[in-house]
PDB file of C-alpha atoms and ligand atoms in Angstrom:
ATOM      1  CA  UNK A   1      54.558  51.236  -5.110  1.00 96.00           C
ATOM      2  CA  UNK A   2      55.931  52.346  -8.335  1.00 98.00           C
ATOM      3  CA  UNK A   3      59.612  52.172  -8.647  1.00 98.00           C
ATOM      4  CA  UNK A   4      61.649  54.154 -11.036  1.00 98.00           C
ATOM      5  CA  UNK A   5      65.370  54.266 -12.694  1.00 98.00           C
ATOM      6  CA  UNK A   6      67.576  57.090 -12.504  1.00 98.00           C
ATOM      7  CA  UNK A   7      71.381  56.419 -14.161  1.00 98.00           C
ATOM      8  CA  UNK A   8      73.635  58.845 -12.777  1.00 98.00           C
ATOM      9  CA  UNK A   9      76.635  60.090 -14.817  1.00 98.00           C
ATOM     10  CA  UNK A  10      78.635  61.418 -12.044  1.00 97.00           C
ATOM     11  CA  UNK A  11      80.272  60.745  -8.616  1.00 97.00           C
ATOM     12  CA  UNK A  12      78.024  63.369  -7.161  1.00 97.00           C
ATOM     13  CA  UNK A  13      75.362  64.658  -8.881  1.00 97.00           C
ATOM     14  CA  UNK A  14      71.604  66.056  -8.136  1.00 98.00           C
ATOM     15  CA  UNK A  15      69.512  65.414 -10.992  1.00 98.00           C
ATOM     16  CA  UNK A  16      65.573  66.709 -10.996  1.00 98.00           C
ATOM     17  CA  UNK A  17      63.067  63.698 -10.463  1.00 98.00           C
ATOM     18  CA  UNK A  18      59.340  65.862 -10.267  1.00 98.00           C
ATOM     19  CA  UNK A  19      58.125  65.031 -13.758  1.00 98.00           C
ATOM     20  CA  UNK A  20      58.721  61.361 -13.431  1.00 98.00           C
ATOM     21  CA  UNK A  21      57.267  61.519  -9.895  1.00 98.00           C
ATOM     22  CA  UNK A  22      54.529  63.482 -11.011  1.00 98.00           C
ATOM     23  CA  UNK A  23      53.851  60.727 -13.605  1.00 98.00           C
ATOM     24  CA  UNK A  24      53.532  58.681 -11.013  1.00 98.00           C
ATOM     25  CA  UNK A  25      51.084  60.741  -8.724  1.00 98.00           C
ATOM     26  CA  UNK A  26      48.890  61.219 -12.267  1.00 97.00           C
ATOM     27  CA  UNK A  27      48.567  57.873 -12.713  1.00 97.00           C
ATOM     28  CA  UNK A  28      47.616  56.527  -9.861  1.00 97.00           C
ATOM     29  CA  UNK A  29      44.482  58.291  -9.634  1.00 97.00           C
ATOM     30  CA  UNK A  30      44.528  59.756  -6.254  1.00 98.00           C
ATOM     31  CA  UNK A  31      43.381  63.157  -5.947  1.00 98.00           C
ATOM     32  CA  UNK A  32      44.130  64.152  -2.183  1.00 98.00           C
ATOM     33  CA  UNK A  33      46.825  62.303  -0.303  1.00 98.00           C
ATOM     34  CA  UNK A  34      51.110  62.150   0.133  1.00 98.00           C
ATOM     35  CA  UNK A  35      53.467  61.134  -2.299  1.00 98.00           C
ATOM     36  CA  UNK A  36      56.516  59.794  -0.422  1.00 98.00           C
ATOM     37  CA  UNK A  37      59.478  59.468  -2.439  1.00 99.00           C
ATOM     38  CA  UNK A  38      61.892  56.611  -0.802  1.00 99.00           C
ATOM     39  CA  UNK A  39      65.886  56.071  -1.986  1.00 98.00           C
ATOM     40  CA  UNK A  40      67.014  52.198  -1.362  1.00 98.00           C
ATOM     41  CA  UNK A  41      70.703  53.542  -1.212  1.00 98.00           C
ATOM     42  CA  UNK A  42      72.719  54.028   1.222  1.00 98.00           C
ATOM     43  CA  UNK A  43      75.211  56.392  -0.754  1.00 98.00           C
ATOM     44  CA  UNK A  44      72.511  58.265  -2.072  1.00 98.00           C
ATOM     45  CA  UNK A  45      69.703  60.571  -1.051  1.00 98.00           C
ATOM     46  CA  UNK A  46      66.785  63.133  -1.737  1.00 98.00           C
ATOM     47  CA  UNK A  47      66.194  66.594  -1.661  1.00 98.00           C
ATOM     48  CA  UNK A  48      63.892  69.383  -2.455  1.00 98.00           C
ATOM     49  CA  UNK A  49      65.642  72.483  -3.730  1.00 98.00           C
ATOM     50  CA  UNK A  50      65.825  75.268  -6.081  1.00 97.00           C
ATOM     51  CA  UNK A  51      65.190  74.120  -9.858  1.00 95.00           C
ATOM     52  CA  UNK A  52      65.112  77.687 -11.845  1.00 96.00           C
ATOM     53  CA  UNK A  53      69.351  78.332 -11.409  1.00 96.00           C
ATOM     54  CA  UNK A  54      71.586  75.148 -12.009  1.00 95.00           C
ATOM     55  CA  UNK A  55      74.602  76.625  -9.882  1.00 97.00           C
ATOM     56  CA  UNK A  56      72.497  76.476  -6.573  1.00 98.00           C
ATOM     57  CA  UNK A  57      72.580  72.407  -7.244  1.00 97.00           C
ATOM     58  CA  UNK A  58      76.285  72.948  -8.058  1.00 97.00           C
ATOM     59  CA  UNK A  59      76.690  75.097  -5.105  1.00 98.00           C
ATOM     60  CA  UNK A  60      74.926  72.714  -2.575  1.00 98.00           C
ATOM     61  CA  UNK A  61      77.219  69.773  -4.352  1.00 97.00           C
ATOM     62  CA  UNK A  62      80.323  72.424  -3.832  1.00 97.00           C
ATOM     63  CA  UNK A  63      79.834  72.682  -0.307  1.00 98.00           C
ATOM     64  CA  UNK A  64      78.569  69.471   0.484  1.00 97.00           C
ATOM     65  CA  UNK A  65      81.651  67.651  -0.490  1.00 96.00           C
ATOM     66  CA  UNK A  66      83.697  70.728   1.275  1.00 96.00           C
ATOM     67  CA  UNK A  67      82.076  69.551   4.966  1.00 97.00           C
ATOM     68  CA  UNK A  68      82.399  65.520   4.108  1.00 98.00           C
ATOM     69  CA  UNK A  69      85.801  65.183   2.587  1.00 96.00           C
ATOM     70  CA  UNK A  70      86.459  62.387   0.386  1.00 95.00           C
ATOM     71  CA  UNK A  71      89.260  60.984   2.396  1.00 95.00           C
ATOM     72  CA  UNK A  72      89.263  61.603   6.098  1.00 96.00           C
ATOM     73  CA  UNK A  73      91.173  58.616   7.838  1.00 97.00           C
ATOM     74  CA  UNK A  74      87.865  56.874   7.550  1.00 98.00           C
ATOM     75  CA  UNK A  75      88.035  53.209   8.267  1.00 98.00           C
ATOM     76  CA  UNK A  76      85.258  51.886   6.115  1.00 98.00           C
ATOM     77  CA  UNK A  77      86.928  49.685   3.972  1.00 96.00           C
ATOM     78  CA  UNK A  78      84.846  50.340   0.944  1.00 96.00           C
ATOM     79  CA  UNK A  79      86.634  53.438   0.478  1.00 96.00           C
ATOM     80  CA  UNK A  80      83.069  55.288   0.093  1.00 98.00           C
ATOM     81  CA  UNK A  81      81.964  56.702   3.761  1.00 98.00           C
ATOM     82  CA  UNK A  82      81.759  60.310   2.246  1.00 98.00           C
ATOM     83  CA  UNK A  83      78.844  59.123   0.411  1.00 98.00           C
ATOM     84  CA  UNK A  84      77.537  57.419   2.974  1.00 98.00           C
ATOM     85  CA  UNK A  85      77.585  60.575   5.378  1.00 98.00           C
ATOM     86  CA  UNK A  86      76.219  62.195   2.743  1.00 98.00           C
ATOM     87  CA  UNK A  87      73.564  60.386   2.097  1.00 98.00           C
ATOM     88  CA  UNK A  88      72.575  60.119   6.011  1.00 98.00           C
ATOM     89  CA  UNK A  89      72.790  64.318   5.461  1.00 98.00           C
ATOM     90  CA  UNK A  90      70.533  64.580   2.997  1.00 98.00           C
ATOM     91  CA  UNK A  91      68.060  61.943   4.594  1.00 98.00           C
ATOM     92  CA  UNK A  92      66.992  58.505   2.242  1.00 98.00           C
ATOM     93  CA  UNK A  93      62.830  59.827   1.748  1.00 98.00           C
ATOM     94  CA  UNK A  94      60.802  62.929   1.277  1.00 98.00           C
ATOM     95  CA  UNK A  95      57.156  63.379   1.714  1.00 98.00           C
ATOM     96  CA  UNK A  96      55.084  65.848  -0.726  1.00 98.00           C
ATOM     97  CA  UNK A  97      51.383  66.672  -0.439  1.00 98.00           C
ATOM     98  CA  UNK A  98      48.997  65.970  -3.267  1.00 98.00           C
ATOM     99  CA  UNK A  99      46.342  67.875  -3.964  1.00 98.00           C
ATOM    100  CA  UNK A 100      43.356  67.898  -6.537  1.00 98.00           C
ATOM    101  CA  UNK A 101      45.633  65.165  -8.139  1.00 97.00           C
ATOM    102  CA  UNK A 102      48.908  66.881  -8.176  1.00 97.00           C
ATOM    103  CA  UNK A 103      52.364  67.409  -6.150  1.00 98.00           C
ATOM    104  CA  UNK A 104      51.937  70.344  -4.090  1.00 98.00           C
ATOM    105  CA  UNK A 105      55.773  72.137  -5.147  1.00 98.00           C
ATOM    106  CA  UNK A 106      56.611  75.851  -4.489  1.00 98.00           C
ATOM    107  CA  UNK A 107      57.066  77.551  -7.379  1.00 97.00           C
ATOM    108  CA  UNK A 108      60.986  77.538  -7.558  1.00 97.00           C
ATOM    109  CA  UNK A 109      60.942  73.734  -6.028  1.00 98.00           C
ATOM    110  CA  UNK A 110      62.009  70.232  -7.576  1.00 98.00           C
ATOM    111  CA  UNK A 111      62.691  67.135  -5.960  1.00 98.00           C
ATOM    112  CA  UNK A 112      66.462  65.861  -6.935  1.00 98.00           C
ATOM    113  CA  UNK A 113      67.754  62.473  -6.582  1.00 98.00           C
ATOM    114  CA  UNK A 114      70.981  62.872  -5.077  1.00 98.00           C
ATOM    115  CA  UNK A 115      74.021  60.479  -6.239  1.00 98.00           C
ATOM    116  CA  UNK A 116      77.171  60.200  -4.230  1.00 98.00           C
ATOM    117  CA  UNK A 117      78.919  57.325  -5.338  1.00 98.00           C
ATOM    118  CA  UNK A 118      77.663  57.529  -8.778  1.00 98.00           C
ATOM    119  CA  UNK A 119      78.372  56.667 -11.821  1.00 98.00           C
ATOM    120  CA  UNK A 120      75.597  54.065 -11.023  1.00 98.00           C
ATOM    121  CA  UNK A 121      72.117  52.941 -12.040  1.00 98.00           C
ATOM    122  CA  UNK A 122      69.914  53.619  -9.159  1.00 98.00           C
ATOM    123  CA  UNK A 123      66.288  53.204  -7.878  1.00 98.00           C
ATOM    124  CA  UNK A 124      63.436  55.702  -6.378  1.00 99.00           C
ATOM    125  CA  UNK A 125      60.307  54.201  -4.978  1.00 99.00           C
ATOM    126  CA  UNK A 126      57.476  56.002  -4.739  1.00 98.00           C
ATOM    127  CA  UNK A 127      54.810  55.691  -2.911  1.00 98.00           C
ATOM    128  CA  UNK A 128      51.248  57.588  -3.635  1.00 98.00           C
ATOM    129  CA  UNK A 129      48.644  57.388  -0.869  1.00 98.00           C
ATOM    130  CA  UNK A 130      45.262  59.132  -0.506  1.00 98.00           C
ATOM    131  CA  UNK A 131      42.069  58.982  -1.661  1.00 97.00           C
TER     132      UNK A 131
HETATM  133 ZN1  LIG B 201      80.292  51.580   1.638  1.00 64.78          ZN
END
């Protein structure tokens, strides 16, 4: 398992992870397998998405925090169970084929790490199996 860093500037944010995963798949030799890509948050997620027009990120963020308000008589004392819906939402792994040694993407798709209870620094584990 290879683990990397991500520092987030924002309270939510989406910020494009493929190259550094890709690194990952590169290096570790396998030529035909899954890459799983695994958040250790629980206000944060992963998603695979657009990556040629920034405002479909910003309209995703838009209307995500339009469905989970920030404050909602929620009774987690924390103060932070919009991110934690959200992050439940957007789902904590995704799972990419690799093939001839390389993430199988569509042409218009990245894979975001998705902060929403950011500023923070965060972790992504990811996981390359195969042969
Ligand atoms: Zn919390």
């Amino acid at each position: 398992m290879h683990t990397l860093s991500v520092k987030t500037k924002n309270q939510t944010e989406m910020i494009d992870i493929t190259r550094d995963v890709s690194a990952v798949v590169a290096s570790s030799g396998i030529r035909d397998g899954v890459c799983t890509v695994f958040i250790p948050h629980t206000t944060a997620g992963v998603t695979i998405n657009e990556n040629a027009d920034p405002d479909v990120q910003r309209d995703i963020l838009m209307e995500i925090n339009k469905i989970v308000p920030r404050q909602d008589g929620y009774r987690h004392a924390e103060g932070n169970s919009a991110a934690h819906l959200k992050s439940s939402l957007f789902g904590s792994s995704a799972t990419v084929i690799v093939a001839g040694g390389r993430l199988c993407l569509g042409t218009w798709q990245s894979i975001f790490f998705c902060e929403f209870d950011g500023p923070r620094t965060r972790e992504v584990w990811v996981q390359v199996s195969g042969t």
